[in-house]
Coordinates of N, CA and C in Angstrom, one line a residue:
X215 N 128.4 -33.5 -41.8 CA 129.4 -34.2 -41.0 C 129.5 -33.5 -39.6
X216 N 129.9 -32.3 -39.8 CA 129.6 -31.7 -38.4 C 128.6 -31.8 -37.3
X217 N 127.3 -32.0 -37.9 CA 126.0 -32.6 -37.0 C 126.1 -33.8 -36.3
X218 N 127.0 -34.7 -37.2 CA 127.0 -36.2 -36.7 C 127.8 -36.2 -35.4
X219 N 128.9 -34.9 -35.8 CA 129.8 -35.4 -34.7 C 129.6 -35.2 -33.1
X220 N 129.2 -33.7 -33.8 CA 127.8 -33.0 -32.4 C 126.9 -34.2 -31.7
X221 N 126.3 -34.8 -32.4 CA 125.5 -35.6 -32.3 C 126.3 -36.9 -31.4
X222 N 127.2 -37.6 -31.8 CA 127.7 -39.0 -31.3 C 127.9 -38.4 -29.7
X223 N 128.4 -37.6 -29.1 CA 128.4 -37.5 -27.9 C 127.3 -37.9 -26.9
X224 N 126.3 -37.2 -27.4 CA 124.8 -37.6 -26.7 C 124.4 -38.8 -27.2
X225 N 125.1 -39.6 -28.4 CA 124.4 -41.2 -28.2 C 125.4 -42.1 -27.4
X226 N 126.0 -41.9 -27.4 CA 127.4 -42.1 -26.5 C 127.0 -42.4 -24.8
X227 N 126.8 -40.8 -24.5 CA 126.7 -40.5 -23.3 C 125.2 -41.2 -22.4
X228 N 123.9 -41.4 -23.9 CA 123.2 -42.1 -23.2 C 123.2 -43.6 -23.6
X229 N 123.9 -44.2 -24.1 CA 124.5 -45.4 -24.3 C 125.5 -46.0 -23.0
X230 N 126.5 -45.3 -22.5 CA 127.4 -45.7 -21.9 C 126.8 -45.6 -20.5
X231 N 125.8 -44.3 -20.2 CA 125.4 -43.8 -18.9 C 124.5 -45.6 -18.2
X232 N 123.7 -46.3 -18.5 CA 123.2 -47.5 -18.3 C 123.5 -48.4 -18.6
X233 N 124.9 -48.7 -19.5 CA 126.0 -50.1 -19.3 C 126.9 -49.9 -18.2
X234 N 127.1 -48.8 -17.6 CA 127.9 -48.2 -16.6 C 126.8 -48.6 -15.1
X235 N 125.9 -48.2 -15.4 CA 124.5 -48.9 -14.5 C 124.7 -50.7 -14.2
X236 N 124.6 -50.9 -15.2 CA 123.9 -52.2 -15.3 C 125.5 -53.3 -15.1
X237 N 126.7 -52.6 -15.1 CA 127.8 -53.4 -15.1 C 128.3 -53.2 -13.1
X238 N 127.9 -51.8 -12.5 CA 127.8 -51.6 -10.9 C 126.8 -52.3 -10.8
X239 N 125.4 -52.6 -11.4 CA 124.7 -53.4 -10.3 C 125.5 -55.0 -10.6
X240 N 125.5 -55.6 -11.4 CA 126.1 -57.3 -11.5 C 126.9 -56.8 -10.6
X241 N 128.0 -56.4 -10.2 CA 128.9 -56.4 -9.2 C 128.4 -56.7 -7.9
X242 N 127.2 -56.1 -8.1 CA 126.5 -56.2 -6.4 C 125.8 -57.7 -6.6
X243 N 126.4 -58.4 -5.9 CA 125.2 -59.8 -5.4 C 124.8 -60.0 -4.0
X244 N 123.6 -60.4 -3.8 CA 123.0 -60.3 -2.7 C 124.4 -61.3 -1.4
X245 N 124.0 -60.9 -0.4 CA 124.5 -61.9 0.5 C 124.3 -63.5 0.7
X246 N 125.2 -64.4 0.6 CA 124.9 -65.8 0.7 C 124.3 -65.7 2.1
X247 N 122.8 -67.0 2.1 CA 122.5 -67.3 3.2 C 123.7 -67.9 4.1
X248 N 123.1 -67.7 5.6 CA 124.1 -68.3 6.5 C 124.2 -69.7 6.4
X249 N 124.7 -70.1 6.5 CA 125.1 -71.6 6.4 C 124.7 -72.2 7.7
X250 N 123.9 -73.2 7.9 CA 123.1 -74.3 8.8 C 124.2 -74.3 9.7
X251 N 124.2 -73.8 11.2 CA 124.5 -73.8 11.9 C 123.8 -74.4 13.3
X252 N 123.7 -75.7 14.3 CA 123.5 -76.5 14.7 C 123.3 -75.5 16.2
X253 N 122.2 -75.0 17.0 CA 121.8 -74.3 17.9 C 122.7 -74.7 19.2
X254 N 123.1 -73.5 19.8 CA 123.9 -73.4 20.7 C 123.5 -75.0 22.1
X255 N 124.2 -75.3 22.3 CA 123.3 -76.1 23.7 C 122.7 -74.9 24.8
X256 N 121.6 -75.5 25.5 CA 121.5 -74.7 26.5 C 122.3 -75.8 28.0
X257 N 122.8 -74.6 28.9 CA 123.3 -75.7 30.2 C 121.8 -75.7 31.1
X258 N 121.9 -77.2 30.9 CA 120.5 -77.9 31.9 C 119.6 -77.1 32.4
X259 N 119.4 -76.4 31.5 CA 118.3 -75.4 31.6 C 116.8 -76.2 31.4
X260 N 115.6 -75.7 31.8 CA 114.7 -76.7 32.1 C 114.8 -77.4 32.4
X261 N 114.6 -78.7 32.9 CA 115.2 -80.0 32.9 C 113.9 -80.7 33.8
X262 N 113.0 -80.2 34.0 CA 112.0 -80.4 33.9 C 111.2 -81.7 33.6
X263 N 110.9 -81.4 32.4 CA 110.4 -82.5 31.7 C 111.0 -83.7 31.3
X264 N 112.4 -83.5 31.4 CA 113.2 -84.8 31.0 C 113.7 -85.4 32.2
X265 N 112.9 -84.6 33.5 CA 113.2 -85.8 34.7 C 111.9 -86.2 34.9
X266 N 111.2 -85.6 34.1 CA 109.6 -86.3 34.3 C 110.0 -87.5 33.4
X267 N 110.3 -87.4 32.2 CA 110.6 -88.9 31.7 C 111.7 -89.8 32.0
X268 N 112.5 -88.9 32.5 CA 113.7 -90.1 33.1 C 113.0 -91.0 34.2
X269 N 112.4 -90.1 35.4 CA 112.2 -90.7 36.4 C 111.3 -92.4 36.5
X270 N 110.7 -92.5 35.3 CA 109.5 -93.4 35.5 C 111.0 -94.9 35.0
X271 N 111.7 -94.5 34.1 CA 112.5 -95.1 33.8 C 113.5 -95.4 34.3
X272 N 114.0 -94.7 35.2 CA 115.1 -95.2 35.9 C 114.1 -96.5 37.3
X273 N 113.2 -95.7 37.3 CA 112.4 -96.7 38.6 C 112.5 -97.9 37.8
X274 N 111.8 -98.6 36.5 CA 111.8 -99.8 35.8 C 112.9 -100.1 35.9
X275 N 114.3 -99.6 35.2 CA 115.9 -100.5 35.8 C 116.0 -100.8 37.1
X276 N 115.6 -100.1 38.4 CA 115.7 -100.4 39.3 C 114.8 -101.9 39.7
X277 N 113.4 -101.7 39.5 CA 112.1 -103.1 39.3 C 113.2 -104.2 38.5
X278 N 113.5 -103.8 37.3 CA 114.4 -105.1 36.5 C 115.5 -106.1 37.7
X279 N 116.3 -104.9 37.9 CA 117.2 -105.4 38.5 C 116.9 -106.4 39.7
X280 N 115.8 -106.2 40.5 CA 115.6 -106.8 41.8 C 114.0 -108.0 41.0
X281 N 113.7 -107.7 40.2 CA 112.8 -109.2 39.1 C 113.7 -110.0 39.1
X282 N 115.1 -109.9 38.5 CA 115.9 -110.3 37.7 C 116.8 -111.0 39.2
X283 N 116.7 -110.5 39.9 CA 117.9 -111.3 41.3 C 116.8 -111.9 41.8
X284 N 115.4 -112.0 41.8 CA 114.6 -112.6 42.7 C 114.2 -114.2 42.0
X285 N 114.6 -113.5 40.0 CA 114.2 -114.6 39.4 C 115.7 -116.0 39.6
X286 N 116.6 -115.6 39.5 CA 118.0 -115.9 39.6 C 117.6 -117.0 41.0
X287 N 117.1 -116.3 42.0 CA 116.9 -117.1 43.3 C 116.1 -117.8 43.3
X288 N 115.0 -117.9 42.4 CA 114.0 -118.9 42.5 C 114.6 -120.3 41.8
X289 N 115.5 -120.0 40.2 CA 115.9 -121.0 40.0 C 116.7 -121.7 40.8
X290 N 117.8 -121.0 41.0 CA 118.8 -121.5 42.1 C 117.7 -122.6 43.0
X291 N 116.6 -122.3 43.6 CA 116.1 -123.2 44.2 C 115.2 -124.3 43.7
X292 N 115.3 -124.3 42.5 CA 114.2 -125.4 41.2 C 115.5 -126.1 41.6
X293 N 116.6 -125.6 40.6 CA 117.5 -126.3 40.7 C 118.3 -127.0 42.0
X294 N 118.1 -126.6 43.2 CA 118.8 -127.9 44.3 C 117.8 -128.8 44.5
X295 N 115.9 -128.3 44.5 CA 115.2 -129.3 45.1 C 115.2 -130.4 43.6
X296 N 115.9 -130.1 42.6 CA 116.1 -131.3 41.5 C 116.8 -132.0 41.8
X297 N 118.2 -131.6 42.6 CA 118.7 -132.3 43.2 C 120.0 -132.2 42.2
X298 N 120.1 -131.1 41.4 CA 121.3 -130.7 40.6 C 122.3 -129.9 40.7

């Protein structure tokens, strides 16, 4: 009986030494990733390229607008030489 008792300490101590382990690491969880966050704007920085595409397009509104008053004026004149 004496042996055993001698003995339980050292199964003890290597029993408890790696549940003692293994219960600090679960504690530790890695870091949640950051959460999707939508990139800063930049201020009109380059702007470059998006006057290279604006430009050709704002010119066509401009063409529309004066198609569009020249077409207005043609009918206007179908319609008096109809006589309406």
């Amino acid at each position: 009986m004496n042996e055993s008792v001698r003995f339980l300490p050292r199964i003890l101590r290597h029993a408890c030494l790696p549940m003692l382990c293994l219960a600090a690491l679960a504690a530790c969880r890695p870091e949640p990733p950051p959460t999707e966050q939508p990139p800063e704007p930049q201020a009109q920085a380059h702007t470059e390229l998006r006057d290279a595409i604006q430009a050709p397009q704002d010119k066509a509104r401009a063409v529309e607008k004066n198609v569009q008053e020249a077409a207005d004026r043609q009918q206007a004149q179908i319609d008096e030489a109809e006589g309406g």
